[in-house]
Amino acid sequence: MQEAQPMSPAGRRIAAAAEELFYNRGITAVGVDLIAERSGVTKRTLYNQFGSKDRLVAVYLAERDRRWRSLVRAAVDACDDPLEAVTAPFEALRTWSGANTRGCAFINALAEIPDPAHPAHRVAADQKLWLLSLFEELAAAADCPDPAALATRLLVLHEGALAVQPLPIDALAQTVDLARALVRSGTPPRR
């Protein structure tokens, strides 16, 4: 993940308006005219700040990614038990889901922007690959057998929980229980 560049007050307003609009309405459904209007700037200011809508979308996703990674890292760091740390991203998802009820912005972006060369596609794909790598790192630290396979299973389970989030079902508690069962199923008891 790239380090965020400091933004001017106008840039922050634009980014905040873009985040709300992109997340709630979709990236392709929102034009720069609406973003400029919502943020109280001209289109010229928007382009001066971000250069293009593509770059603004990448900034929007990068900022969400920064906040998500921070929340996940805090959840992992709060765990005393390495096995519990493996499922900490699911606990972070409980917190995150309270304010983010329209599913995963990164899954949505990958669906709307299939071009791997698009800067926003790269941000979204990197976010998923980071989570996969984190699951594997945590599984290895907890001495789970086959950390790579477990990481893939946990990522699929995590993404499934995000995909059904907009439905009127409460799958998150069951998802967390299933993740814990997966982690413990092949792990020898600690002495």
XYZ file of N, CA, C and O in Angstrom:
764
model
N 0.855 -1.184 0.000
C 0.000 0.000 0.000
C 0.888 1.229 0.000
O 1.820 1.334 0.785
N 0.587 2.169 -0.866
C 1.361 3.399 -0.939
C 0.997 4.318 0.216
O -0.127 4.323 0.700
N 1.975 5.096 0.627
C 1.744 6.104 1.661
C 0.869 7.207 1.093
O 1.094 7.688 -0.012
N -0.145 7.600 1.839
C -1.069 8.646 1.384
C -0.356 9.994 1.367
O 0.403 10.319 2.274
N -0.604 10.755 0.310
C -0.056 12.103 0.204
C -0.966 13.060 0.968
O -2.189 12.889 0.943
N -0.390 14.072 1.623
C -1.247 15.046 2.301
C -2.141 15.758 1.287
O -1.712 16.061 0.174
N -3.370 15.998 1.677
C -4.327 16.666 0.787
C -4.656 18.036 1.319
O -4.643 18.267 2.523
N -4.999 18.913 0.401
C -5.493 20.239 0.762
C -6.900 20.073 1.335
O -7.522 19.023 1.176
N -7.432 21.121 1.964
C -8.823 21.037 2.437
C -9.804 20.702 1.308
O -10.715 19.894 1.493
N -9.604 21.289 0.133
C -10.483 20.974 -1.003
C -10.325 19.514 -1.407
O -11.312 18.830 -1.698
N -9.106 19.021 -1.416
C -8.855 17.621 -1.745
C -9.528 16.678 -0.767
O -10.094 15.651 -1.166
N -9.492 17.034 0.522
C -10.163 16.202 1.540
C -11.672 16.203 1.334
O -12.326 15.168 1.476
N -12.238 17.366 0.998
C -13.690 17.426 0.730
C -14.061 16.589 -0.482
O -15.056 15.874 -0.484
N -13.239 16.681 -1.512
C -13.482 15.904 -2.731
C -13.398 14.411 -2.408
O -14.276 13.630 -2.797
N -12.354 14.014 -1.700
C -12.178 12.591 -1.363
C -13.327 12.082 -0.502
O -13.814 10.965 -0.704
N -13.779 12.886 0.443
C -14.896 12.470 1.311
C -16.185 12.331 0.510
O -16.939 11.358 0.679
N -16.447 13.273 -0.369
C -17.652 13.190 -1.207
C -17.562 11.993 -2.137
O -18.547 11.252 -2.312
N -16.397 11.775 -2.711
C -16.210 10.643 -3.621
C -16.413 9.328 -2.880
O -17.073 8.416 -3.395
N -15.881 9.220 -1.688
C -16.048 7.974 -0.918
C -17.524 7.673 -0.674
O -17.991 6.567 -0.913
N -18.243 8.661 -0.208
C -19.673 8.443 0.076
C -20.417 8.067 -1.197
O -21.206 7.112 -1.207
N -20.152 8.754 -2.272
C -20.856 8.494 -3.530
C -20.439 7.168 -4.158
O -21.296 6.379 -4.585
N -19.156 6.910 -4.248
C -18.691 5.666 -4.866
C -19.190 4.452 -4.080
O -19.617 3.463 -4.666
N -19.104 4.514 -2.762
C -19.503 3.362 -1.961
C -21.010 3.124 -2.044
O -21.460 1.987 -2.166
N -21.787 4.183 -1.980
C -23.237 4.022 -1.936
C -23.905 3.879 -3.304
O -24.961 3.243 -3.402
N -23.300 4.453 -4.345
C -23.943 4.419 -5.664
C -23.195 3.585 -6.700
O -23.764 3.240 -7.724
N -21.918 3.348 -6.456
C -21.104 2.630 -7.436
C -20.157 3.572 -8.138
O -20.474 4.747 -8.356
N -19.016 3.059 -8.505
C -17.970 3.878 -9.114
C -18.379 4.370 -10.497
O -18.265 5.557 -10.801
N -18.860 3.472 -11.328
C -19.185 3.875 -12.701
C -20.445 4.729 -12.772
O -20.631 5.469 -13.732
N -21.293 4.654 -11.764
C -22.543 5.422 -11.768
C -22.345 6.870 -11.338
O -23.246 7.693 -11.506
N -21.192 7.193 -10.803
C -20.943 8.532 -10.261
C -19.973 9.277 -11.169
O -18.875 8.788 -11.448
N -20.378 10.465 -11.586
C -19.522 11.286 -12.422
C -18.830 12.379 -11.639
O -19.203 12.689 -10.493
N -17.848 12.979 -12.254
C -17.087 14.028 -11.579
C -17.936 15.273 -11.326
O -17.682 16.008 -10.371
N -18.953 15.503 -12.146
C -19.838 16.656 -11.902
C -20.502 16.549 -10.533
O -20.540 17.528 -9.776
N -21.021 15.380 -10.222
C -21.692 15.173 -8.940
C -20.709 15.264 -7.783
O -21.014 15.864 -6.748
N -19.534 14.699 -7.949
C -18.517 14.769 -6.887
C -18.129 16.222 -6.628
O -18.034 16.657 -5.471
N -17.906 16.975 -7.688
C -17.546 18.392 -7.541
C -18.665 19.148 -6.838
O -18.410 19.936 -5.905
N -19.894 18.893 -7.267
C -21.044 19.567 -6.643
C -21.130 19.238 -5.151
O -21.284 20.135 -4.321
N -21.036 17.950 -4.820
C -21.143 17.532 -3.417
C -20.022 18.065 -2.548
O -20.205 18.289 -1.356
N -18.849 18.239 -3.130
C -17.711 18.696 -2.336
C -17.557 20.216 -2.349
O -16.695 20.756 -1.661
N -18.398 20.890 -3.128
C -18.371 22.354 -3.151
C -17.183 22.934 -3.890
O -16.704 24.017 -3.547
N -16.703 22.215 -4.906
C -15.584 22.714 -5.700
C -15.972 22.664 -7.178
O -16.980 22.069 -7.544
N -15.145 23.263 -7.995
C -15.359 23.175 -9.433
C -14.714 21.889 -9.957
O -13.852 21.293 -9.291
N -15.131 21.493 -11.167
C -14.492 20.329 -11.788
C -13.005 20.595 -11.998
O -12.188 19.689 -11.861
N -12.679 21.833 -12.301
C -11.272 22.178 -12.498
C -10.462 21.916 -11.233
O -9.354 21.368 -11.292
N -11.016 22.298 -10.083
C -10.327 22.024 -8.814
C -10.178 20.522 -8.598
O -9.117 20.043 -8.170
N -11.235 19.770 -8.890
C -11.170 18.318 -8.747
C -10.033 17.753 -9.590
O -9.207 16.959 -9.100
N -9.966 18.160 -10.849
C -8.905 17.657 -11.725
C -7.526 18.162 -11.304
O -6.530 17.434 -11.436
N -7.452 19.403 -10.798
C -6.169 19.905 -10.301
C -5.691 19.088 -9.099
O -4.486 18.882 -8.927
N -6.621 18.649 -8.272
C -6.262 17.895 -7.070
C -5.915 16.431 -7.381
O -5.021 15.868 -6.757
N -6.652 15.821 -8.319
C -6.516 14.373 -8.528
C -6.111 13.973 -9.942
O -5.726 12.816 -10.142
N -6.220 14.860 -10.901
C -5.795 14.547 -12.255
C -6.827 13.833 -13.098
O -6.956 14.116 -14.274
N -7.550 12.905 -12.500
C -8.549 12.132 -13.252
C -9.488 11.440 -12.268
O -9.170 11.283 -11.088
N -10.618 11.003 -12.795
C -11.536 10.213 -11.972
C -10.862 8.896 -11.577
O -11.019 8.442 -10.432
N -10.109 8.301 -12.495
C -9.421 7.043 -12.186
C -8.513 7.198 -10.971
O -8.493 6.344 -10.082
N -7.776 8.283 -10.929
C -6.875 8.533 -9.791
C -7.684 8.778 -8.520
O -7.313 8.305 -7.446
N -8.801 9.480 -8.622
C -9.660 9.726 -7.459
C -10.221 8.411 -6.919
O -10.274 8.205 -5.707
N -10.608 7.512 -7.797
C -11.099 6.203 -7.362
C -9.990 5.447 -6.634
O -10.218 4.840 -5.579
N -8.781 5.498 -7.148
C -7.654 4.829 -6.497
C -7.383 5.429 -5.115
O -7.113 4.704 -4.156
N -7.471 6.748 -5.001
C -7.277 7.415 -3.708
C -8.367 6.999 -2.728
O -8.092 6.706 -1.563
N -9.608 6.959 -3.200
C -10.736 6.511 -2.368
C -10.477 5.119 -1.812
O -10.614 4.861 -0.609
N -10.086 4.191 -2.678
C -9.845 2.818 -2.227
C -8.615 2.726 -1.334
O -8.617 1.975 -0.347
N -7.575 3.479 -1.652
C -6.360 3.450 -0.829
C -6.645 3.939 0.587
O -6.119 3.389 1.564
N -7.487 4.944 0.718
C -7.829 5.449 2.060
C -8.647 4.419 2.833
O -8.427 4.202 4.016
N -9.591 3.758 2.182
C -10.358 2.683 2.840
C -9.417 1.556 3.247
O -9.542 0.986 4.323
N -8.491 1.228 2.360
C -7.524 0.170 2.643
C -6.675 0.524 3.860
O -6.437 -0.318 4.733
N -6.229 1.760 3.927
C -5.423 2.193 5.082
C -6.193 2.021 6.374
O -5.682 1.490 7.363
N -7.464 2.445 6.382
C -8.284 2.325 7.604
C -8.551 0.863 7.946
O -8.501 0.477 9.112
N -8.835 0.042 6.931
C -9.100 -1.377 7.164
C -7.859 -2.073 7.733
O -7.941 -2.796 8.715
N -6.701 -1.839 7.120
C -5.476 -2.476 7.616
C -5.173 -2.056 9.049
O -4.727 -2.869 9.855
N -5.400 -0.817 9.363
C -5.174 -0.333 10.724
C -6.091 -1.054 11.712
O -5.650 -1.473 12.792
N -7.354 -1.205 11.358
C -8.310 -1.907 12.211
C -7.912 -3.372 12.377
O -7.942 -3.916 13.496
N -7.516 -4.018 11.298
C -7.109 -5.427 11.371
C -5.852 -5.576 12.224
O -5.773 -6.458 13.081
N -4.874 -4.729 11.992
C -3.627 -4.804 12.782
C -3.911 -4.618 14.279
O -3.338 -5.313 15.114
N -4.794 -3.695 14.613
C -5.143 -3.490 16.021
C -5.808 -4.746 16.593
O -5.523 -5.138 17.733
N -6.670 -5.386 15.820
C -7.330 -6.610 16.278
C -6.312 -7.734 16.470
O -6.366 -8.478 17.458
N -5.372 -7.854 15.540
C -4.327 -8.877 15.662
C -3.453 -8.585 16.884
O -3.172 -9.479 17.689
N -3.039 -7.340 17.044
C -2.160 -6.961 18.153
C -2.820 -7.152 19.522
O -2.136 -7.341 20.521
N -4.141 -7.119 19.555
C -4.865 -7.283 20.823
C -4.956 -8.741 21.259
O -5.363 -9.018 22.385
N -4.557 -9.665 20.404
C -4.666 -11.098 20.711
C -3.425 -11.593 21.441
O -2.307 -11.369 20.991
N -3.647 -12.303 22.548
C -2.546 -12.945 23.265
C -2.269 -14.343 22.724
O -1.155 -14.828 22.793
N -3.290 -14.988 22.204
C -3.197 -16.348 21.707
C -2.970 -16.322 20.191
O -3.774 -15.733 19.459
N -1.891 -16.944 19.696
C -1.631 -16.937 18.255
C -2.774 -17.541 17.433
O -3.017 -17.106 16.303
N -3.484 -18.523 17.980
C -4.616 -19.098 17.249
C -5.750 -18.088 17.121
O -6.405 -18.009 16.084
N -5.987 -17.316 18.161
C -7.010 -16.272 18.084
C -6.597 -15.178 17.105
O -7.440 -14.592 16.431
N -5.298 -14.914 17.024
C -4.817 -13.888 16.097
C -5.142 -14.252 14.649
O -5.408 -13.363 13.834
N -5.150 -15.549 14.334
C -5.439 -15.967 12.956
C -6.838 -15.511 12.543
O -7.059 -15.138 11.397
N -7.768 -15.509 13.469
C -9.137 -15.110 13.134
C -9.437 -13.658 13.497
O -10.573 -13.205 13.342
N -8.448 -12.920 13.919
C -8.654 -11.510 14.277
C -9.233 -10.675 13.128
O -10.063 -9.788 13.384
N -8.861 -10.926 11.868
C -9.498 -10.146 10.797
C -11.025 -10.324 10.742
O -11.739 -9.409 10.336
N -11.517 -11.458 11.200
C -12.969 -11.652 11.242
C -13.586 -10.801 12.355
O -14.678 -10.267 12.200
N -12.871 -10.678 13.465
C -13.353 -9.805 14.537
C -13.328 -8.351 14.084
O -14.235 -7.573 14.396
N -12.289 -7.979 13.333
C -12.232 -6.615 12.790
C -13.401 -6.377 11.843
O -13.972 -5.282 11.812
N -13.788 -7.410 11.117
C -14.912 -7.298 10.195
C -16.211 -6.989 10.932
O -17.053 -6.253 10.435
N -16.353 -7.521 12.136
C -17.545 -7.196 12.942
C -17.619 -5.685 13.183
O -18.682 -5.078 13.039
N -16.513 -5.101 13.561
C -16.457 -3.657 13.820
C -16.690 -2.882 12.530
O -17.495 -1.956 12.482
N -15.972 -3.255 11.486
C -16.039 -2.570 10.197
C -17.456 -2.607 9.634
O -17.939 -1.619 9.081
N -18.119 -3.732 9.753
C -19.446 -3.915 9.153
C -20.515 -3.033 9.783
O -21.547 -2.781 9.155
N -20.276 -2.547 10.986
C -21.243 -1.663 11.625
C -21.470 -0.381 10.847
O -22.584 0.145 10.796
N -20.430 0.113 10.191
C -20.540 1.374 9.445
C -20.504 1.176 7.931
O -20.668 2.131 7.187
N -20.285 -0.038 7.495
C -20.141 -0.325 6.068
C -21.099 -1.450 5.697
O -20.738 -2.617 5.736
N -22.301 -1.071 5.346
C -23.367 -2.052 5.189
C -23.669 -2.426 3.742
O -24.575 -3.211 3.497
N -22.941 -1.885 2.800
C -23.218 -2.183 1.382
C -22.182 -3.141 0.797
O -21.880 -3.092 -0.388
N -21.662 -4.011 1.632
C -20.680 -4.966 1.138
C -19.290 -4.381 1.083
O -18.994 -3.353 1.688
N -18.449 -5.041 0.344
C -17.036 -4.687 0.292
C -16.741 -3.745 -0.878
O -16.987 -4.088 -2.036
N -16.198 -2.592 -0.571
C -15.844 -1.617 -1.610
C -14.821 -2.191 -2.582
O -14.828 -1.841 -3.767
N -13.959 -3.077 -2.103
C -12.910 -3.638 -2.953
C -13.478 -4.695 -3.903
O -13.114 -4.727 -5.072
N -14.366 -5.547 -3.411
C -15.037 -6.508 -4.288
C -15.840 -5.748 -5.340
O -15.809 -6.080 -6.526
N -16.560 -4.728 -4.890
C -17.355 -3.924 -5.820
C -16.467 -3.277 -6.881
O -16.807 -3.263 -8.064
N -15.336 -2.740 -6.459
C -14.419 -2.092 -7.405
C -13.849 -3.104 -8.396
O -13.743 -2.809 -9.593
N -13.499 -4.287 -7.930
C -12.974 -5.303 -8.838
C -14.021 -5.709 -9.873
O -13.691 -5.970 -11.031
N -15.285 -5.737 -9.462
C -16.357 -6.069 -10.404
C -16.593 -4.939 -11.408
O -16.854 -5.194 -12.583
N -16.499 -3.698 -10.939
C -16.760 -2.554 -11.820
C -15.573 -2.186 -12.705
O -15.754 -1.581 -13.764
N -14.382 -2.519 -12.256
C -13.166 -2.122 -12.970
C -12.320 -3.377 -13.221
O -11.397 -3.676 -12.459
N -12.632 -4.118 -14.273
C -11.927 -5.382 -14.503
C -10.513 -5.238 -15.079
O -9.758 -6.214 -15.073
N -10.144 -4.064 -15.541
C -8.837 -3.865 -16.172
C -7.726 -3.879 -15.118
O -7.634 -2.962 -14.288
N -6.843 -4.887 -15.137
C -5.770 -4.967 -14.135
C -4.801 -3.793 -14.175
O -4.097 -3.544 -13.202
N -4.769 -3.047 -15.289
C -3.866 -1.899 -15.395
C -4.463 -0.637 -14.767
O -3.744 0.338 -14.546
N -5.749 -0.650 -14.458
C -6.397 0.520 -13.850
C -5.837 0.696 -12.436
O -5.713 -0.261 -11.683
N -5.488 1.927 -12.050
C -4.886 2.125 -10.723
C -5.803 1.687 -9.574
O -5.314 1.171 -8.554
N -7.093 1.836 -9.708
C -8.016 1.423 -8.647
C -8.117 -0.095 -8.569
O -8.241 -0.661 -7.482
N -8.058 -0.764 -9.714
C -8.077 -2.232 -9.726
C -6.877 -2.763 -8.943
O -7.018 -3.692 -8.146
N -5.724 -2.154 -9.166
C -4.512 -2.594 -8.458
C -4.648 -2.406 -6.951
O -4.239 -3.260 -6.170
N -5.227 -1.287 -6.522
C -5.422 -1.046 -5.085
C -6.338 -2.122 -4.504
O -6.046 -2.702 -3.449
N -7.445 -2.405 -5.186
C -8.407 -3.394 -4.688
C -7.789 -4.791 -4.662
O -7.953 -5.531 -3.682
N -7.096 -5.171 -5.722
C -6.461 -6.494 -5.762
C -5.382 -6.606 -4.687
O -5.287 -7.643 -4.007
N -4.586 -5.564 -4.510
C -3.546 -5.579 -3.479
C -4.136 -5.734 -2.084
O -3.549 -6.402 -1.224
N -5.307 -5.145 -1.849
C -5.947 -5.276 -0.540
C -6.281 -6.739 -0.274
O -6.043 -7.250 0.820
N -6.822 -7.430 -1.257
C -7.178 -8.842 -1.082
C -5.937 -9.706 -0.916
O -5.905 -10.619 -0.091
N -4.902 -9.427 -1.707
C -3.666 -10.199 -1.595
C -2.972 -9.951 -0.256
O -2.361 -10.854 0.313
N -3.080 -8.722 0.252
C -2.523 -8.426 1.578
C -3.220 -9.269 2.643
O -2.558 -9.848 3.515
N -4.537 -9.349 2.580
C -5.274 -10.122 3.575
C -4.913 -11.603 3.479
O -4.717 -12.259 4.508
N -4.790 -12.131 2.274
C -4.367 -13.523 2.091
C -2.999 -13.748 2.723
O -2.785 -14.715 3.466
N -2.067 -12.853 2.457
C -0.720 -12.952 3.020
C -0.745 -12.860 4.541
O -0.020 -13.592 5.238
N -1.579 -11.974 5.071
C -1.686 -11.841 6.521
C -2.228 -13.127 7.136
O -1.694 -13.605 8.152
N -3.268 -13.695 6.553
C -3.799 -14.966 7.067
C -2.701 -16.034 7.080
O -2.555 -16.773 8.053
N -1.917 -16.096 6.008
C -0.853 -17.108 5.952
C 0.218 -16.848 7.007
O 0.679 -17.772 7.688
N 0.603 -15.604 7.152
C 1.609 -15.226 8.162
C 1.122 -15.583 9.567
O 1.862 -16.159 10.372
N -0.130 -15.264 9.864
C -0.682 -15.547 11.190
C -0.828 -17.048 11.420
O -0.569 -17.544 12.524
N -1.234 -17.785 10.383
C -1.372 -19.238 10.502
C -0.011 -19.894 10.735
O 0.101 -20.826 11.551
N 1.012 -19.423 10.056
C 2.359 -19.960 10.269
C 2.844 -19.667 11.681
O 3.415 -20.537 12.348
N 2.590 -18.456 12.163
C 3.008 -18.081 13.516
C 2.287 -18.903 14.579
O 2.821 -19.123 15.678
N 1.097 -19.394 14.261
C 0.320 -20.201 15.205
C 0.587 -21.693 15.016
O -0.085 -22.525 15.623
N 1.564 -22.031 14.170
C 1.926 -23.426 13.890
C 0.776 -24.236 13.304
O 0.651 -25.439 13.558
N -0.060 -23.582 12.521
C -1.137 -24.306 11.834
C -0.521 -25.110 10.694
O 0.372 -24.630 10.011
N -1.008 -26.323 10.482
C -0.502 -27.076 9.343
C -0.969 -26.438 8.032
O -2.083 -25.924 7.961
N -0.125 -26.468 7.049
C -0.399 -25.936 5.710
C -0.992 -24.527 5.765
O -2.135 -24.285 5.375
N -0.199 -23.573 6.243
C -0.689 -22.198 6.384
C -1.217 -21.589 5.080
O -2.185 -20.826 5.100
N -0.624 -21.943 3.952
C -1.074 -21.361 2.676
C -2.487 -21.831 2.329
O -3.332 -21.031 1.924
N -2.755 -23.115 2.500
C -4.098 -23.639 2.211
C -5.117 -23.068 3.188
O -6.223 -22.686 2.790
N -4.745 -22.991 4.459
C -5.654 -22.419 5.455
C -5.929 -20.950 5.130
O -7.078 -20.490 5.213
N -4.902 -20.215 4.739
C -5.076 -18.797 4.403
C -6.066 -18.627 3.259
O -6.928 -17.742 3.299
N -5.956 -19.479 2.247
C -6.888 -19.397 1.119
C -8.315 -19.675 1.584
O -9.250 -18.958 1.202
N -8.490 -20.697 2.406
C -9.833 -21.009 2.917
C -10.399 -19.852 3.733
O -11.579 -19.512 3.620
N -9.558 -19.267 4.573
C -10.024 -18.152 5.406
C -10.373 -16.935 4.557
O -11.364 -16.244 4.836
N -9.580 -16.678 3.520
C -9.887 -15.553 2.635
C -11.229 -15.771 1.940
O -12.057 -14.856 1.874
N -11.460 -16.977 1.438
C -12.725 -17.276 0.769
C -13.890 -17.105 1.747
O -14.925 -16.522 1.403
N -13.721 -17.575 2.958
C -14.761 -17.428 3.978
C -14.999 -15.952 4.312
O -16.146 -15.489 4.396
N -13.937 -15.205 4.471
C -14.019 -13.774 4.767
C -14.742 -13.031 3.653
O -15.655 -12.226 3.895
N -14.352 -13.310 2.405
C -14.961 -12.632 1.270
C -16.422 -13.036 1.115
O -17.254 -12.220 0.715
N -16.736 -14.284 1.429
C -18.132 -14.719 1.395
C -18.983 -13.956 2.389
O -20.116 -13.563 2.080
N -18.436 -13.735 3.573
C -19.170 -12.954 4.584
C -19.434 -11.540 4.082
O -20.517 -10.982 4.295
N -18.464 -10.962 3.401
C -18.646 -9.623 2.840
C -19.681 -9.619 1.724
O -20.492 -8.698 1.613
N -19.659 -10.663 0.897
C -20.567 -10.713 -0.248
C -22.028 -10.816 0.168
O -22.901 -10.262 -0.499
N -22.311 -11.504 1.275
C -23.708 -11.653 1.709
C -24.131 -10.574 2.694
O -25.292 -10.522 3.100
N -23.229 -9.689 3.036
C -23.524 -8.645 4.021
C -24.760 -7.812 3.692
O -25.547 -7.524 4.597
N -25.001 -7.435 2.438
C -26.193 -6.624 2.167
C -27.520 -7.393 2.282
O -28.582 -6.781 2.265
N -27.471 -8.700 2.398
C -28.697 -9.491 2.509
C -29.258 -9.422 3.932
O -28.510 -9.206 4.879
N -30.542 -9.663 4.086
C -31.140 -9.592 5.432
C -30.915 -10.867 6.246
O -31.840 -11.465 6.793
N -29.653 -11.298 6.300
C -29.286 -12.445 7.134
C -28.084 -12.039 7.973
O -27.305 -11.183 7.574
N -27.938 -12.659 9.112
C -26.793 -12.365 9.968
C -25.811 -13.531 9.868
O -25.871 -14.459 10.661
N -24.956 -13.486 8.870
C -24.017 -14.573 8.640
C -22.686 -14.366 9.347
O -21.895 -15.302 9.449
N -22.425 -13.178 9.851
C -21.098 -12.876 10.386
C -20.751 -13.717 11.610
O -19.636 -14.232 11.710
N -21.670 -13.896 12.538
C -21.379 -14.704 13.733
C -21.043 -16.140 13.339
O -20.087 -16.729 13.861
N -21.808 -16.682 12.408
C -21.535 -18.043 11.951
C -20.209 -18.106 11.201
O -19.481 -19.100 11.293
N -19.882 -17.068 10.471
C -18.626 -17.011 9.734
C -17.444 -17.016 10.696
O -16.457 -17.728 10.483
N -17.540 -16.242 11.770
C -16.466 -16.200 12.760
C -16.307 -17.572 13.406
O -15.182 -18.072 13.564
N -17.415 -18.221 13.762
C -17.350 -19.566 14.357
C -16.716 -20.561 13.388
O -15.899 -21.395 13.784
N -17.099 -20.484 12.132
C -16.545 -21.387 11.122
C -15.053 -21.134 10.929
O -14.264 -22.082 10.803
N -14.634 -19.889 10.925
C -13.208 -19.561 10.797
C -12.426 -20.145 11.969
O -11.355 -20.740 11.779
N -12.942 -19.995 13.167
C -12.266 -20.563 14.349
C -12.187 -22.081 14.247
O -11.166 -22.678 14.592
N -13.253 -22.716 13.780
C -13.250 -24.175 13.627
C -12.211 -24.602 12.582
O -11.500 -25.595 12.787
N -12.106 -23.861 11.493
C -11.094 -24.174 10.478
C -9.687 -24.077 11.052
O -8.847 -24.946 10.807
N -9.433 -23.037 11.806
C -8.108 -22.828 12.381
C -7.770 -23.936 13.376
O -6.672 -24.471 13.377
N -8.719 -24.291 14.202
C -8.455 -25.293 15.240
C -8.503 -26.737 14.739
O -7.937 -27.621 15.372
N -9.148 -26.975 13.597
C -9.356 -28.359 13.140
C -8.054 -29.114 12.864
O -7.983 -30.304 13.112
N -7.061 -28.465 12.361
C -5.825 -29.169 12.044
C -4.676 -28.784 12.929
O -3.536 -29.152 12.649
N -4.935 -28.056 13.987
C -3.862 -27.568 14.839
C -3.734 -28.437 16.080
O -4.714 -28.645 16.789
N -2.545 -28.967 16.327
C -2.379 -29.773 17.543
C -2.568 -28.916 18.788
O -2.301 -27.715 18.764
N -3.070 -29.517 19.862
C -3.259 -28.748 21.102
C -1.926 -28.197 21.608
O -0.882 -28.823 21.460
N -1.979 -27.023 22.188
C -0.763 -26.388 22.752
C -0.480 -26.970 24.126
O -1.378 -27.291 24.872
N 0.795 -27.066 24.412
C 1.198 -27.604 25.726
C 1.486 -26.504 26.691
O 1.781 -25.438 26.436
